Amino acid sequence: MKFVRFGDPGKELPGLIDAEGKIRDLSGVLPELNGAALAPSSLARLRGLDPRSLPVVPAGTRLGAPLAGIGKIVCIGLNYADHAREASLPIPEEPIVFMKAQTAICGPNDAIVLPPGSEKTDWELELVIAIGTTARRVAVGEALSHVAGYMTGLDLSERYWQLERGGQWTKGKSFDTFAPIGPWLATADELASPGELAMRLAVNGERMQDSHSANMIFSPAQIVSYVSGLMTLQPGDLIFTGTPAGVGMGMQPPRYLRAGDRIDAAIAGLGEQQHAVVAD
């Protein structure tokens, strides 16, 4: 299944995408798409629905983030060797973990808002994992059984605040609109393998990132297992799994986002995001 949330900001309703690509309104049978909705029993009930029995949402309706009530946003840094090299940093021997604020979440076509005075806001395309059942110290072989689904995500990063102002990376990662997700959340059964997905991102039509989730250093299963050993993962938590090479910081000279830029990003099977970059 592919779940969406549609409507004006703060008033989104739950929906799903049917076999013809139409958005169907789920609000009559599901109050919200949140962690509780991702429970196995809830997903089994929703799979029993006939999408044709649900109202069609008008074409062009805004899509919000496909998951509400998000708990933790855990992120993995330098999870692609080519990205570590372009950042002139050592390839990690175990996952680098940091956090993003939940208030950074926005929809797949919402504007990316540059923080006041931003000079070094950068793009990072990432596969995002949505947790469906509680995971605490789970083995690698069991890890993906706790995953409800996957999304396209961007980990926007203000490099000045991330790297030059001291403290942890969270400072440069948590500005409003710095974590767009969607357009849809695909349940785990929709993907043959989360480790075999083509990834691409363009800025103003110029391809910047062109990679594959198979190039991860640590696989989704390894990541879920590792993070669950550090903290209990709960339904509705997200894990951003790292970005491949092609970010602005790695260019010579570095290139960063400016008001008026446009971002187009997609992961195979998980849909495309399109963003205008605007000044605060």
XYZ file of C-alpha atoms in Angstrom, residues 69-199:
131
model
C 2.579 12.191 15.079
C 6.192 11.396 14.281
C 8.243 10.547 17.348
C 12.013 10.517 17.011
C 13.858 11.443 13.833
C 17.132 9.522 13.932
C 19.694 10.168 11.189
C 22.751 8.284 9.981
C 25.731 10.333 8.817
C 28.313 9.462 6.164
C 26.612 6.195 5.233
C 27.929 6.238 1.652
C 31.680 5.915 1.148
C 31.694 8.348 -1.769
C 29.972 10.993 0.375
C 32.489 10.507 3.189
C 35.306 10.990 0.678
C 33.808 14.165 -0.820
C 33.439 15.544 2.719
C 37.133 14.673 3.386
C 36.085 12.575 6.359
C 37.053 8.998 7.245
C 34.710 6.187 6.255
C 32.933 5.275 9.496
C 33.555 1.937 11.141
C 30.105 2.034 12.742
C 27.045 4.201 12.114
C 27.253 7.898 12.962
C 24.001 8.857 14.683
C 22.425 12.292 15.131
C 18.892 13.678 15.448
C 16.618 16.115 13.630
C 13.739 18.012 15.227
C 10.205 16.880 14.389
C 9.329 20.485 13.518
C 11.620 20.185 10.472
C 9.073 17.881 8.793
C 7.194 19.225 5.777
C 5.433 17.933 2.678
C 6.965 16.658 -0.570
C 6.203 19.805 -2.562
C 6.344 22.459 0.142
C 8.809 25.338 -0.108
C 12.226 24.922 1.500
C 12.711 28.012 3.667
C 16.281 29.236 4.078
C 17.098 30.357 7.637
C 17.824 34.094 8.024
C 21.321 34.849 6.780
C 21.832 31.331 5.389
C 24.814 31.030 3.074
C 25.513 27.293 3.240
C 22.223 25.364 3.061
C 22.857 22.047 1.326
C 20.775 19.203 -0.109
C 20.927 15.510 0.882
C 18.613 12.894 -0.643
C 17.936 9.965 1.689
C 15.916 6.780 2.019
C 13.718 7.114 5.126
C 12.607 4.163 7.259
C 9.304 4.306 9.171
C 9.145 2.078 12.256
C 5.948 0.066 12.716
C 6.532 -1.997 15.867
C 8.639 -1.409 18.960
C 12.267 -2.418 18.439
C 14.686 -2.727 21.347
C 18.060 -4.424 20.881
C 16.919 -6.417 17.857
C 19.219 -8.613 15.799
C 20.046 -7.705 12.205
C 18.074 -10.701 10.955
C 14.950 -9.513 12.755
C 15.337 -5.788 12.184
C 13.271 -5.316 9.016
C 10.284 -7.046 10.622
C 9.927 -3.872 12.719
C 9.792 -1.625 9.642
C 6.352 -0.523 8.432
C 7.517 1.217 5.280
C 9.798 3.614 3.451
C 9.745 7.138 2.052
C 11.757 9.557 -0.012
C 13.309 12.182 2.269
C 15.640 15.175 2.176
C 18.012 15.955 5.018
C 18.576 19.668 4.397
C 21.682 20.914 6.188
C 22.866 24.439 6.977
C 26.613 23.683 6.976
C 27.619 26.857 8.836
C 25.433 25.905 11.788
C 26.281 22.216 11.443
C 30.067 22.496 11.275
C 31.227 25.956 12.324
C 29.142 26.837 15.382
C 30.238 24.053 17.726
C 28.090 21.372 19.291
C 26.417 18.568 17.393
C 25.117 18.346 13.821
C 21.530 18.684 15.040
C 21.898 22.489 15.093
C 22.330 22.698 11.327
C 19.774 20.013 10.519
C 16.649 21.074 12.384
C 15.427 24.327 10.839
C 11.775 24.366 9.776
C 11.207 22.622 6.391
C 14.595 20.836 6.599
C 13.033 17.334 6.588
C 10.542 16.976 3.716
C 9.189 13.440 3.385
C 6.918 11.749 0.871
C 5.019 11.990 -1.420
C 3.888 8.643 -0.071
C 4.801 6.057 2.531
C 5.148 2.682 0.804
C 4.586 -0.285 3.072
C 7.500 -2.695 3.264
C 5.790 -5.267 1.034
C 5.731 -2.709 -1.808
C 9.529 -2.902 -2.194
C 11.399 -6.029 -3.216
C 14.443 -4.712 -1.355
C 15.107 -1.326 0.274
C 18.764 -1.863 -0.582
C 18.209 -1.827 -4.342
C 16.668 1.580 -5.084
C 17.877 4.140 -7.619
C 18.222 7.669 -6.198
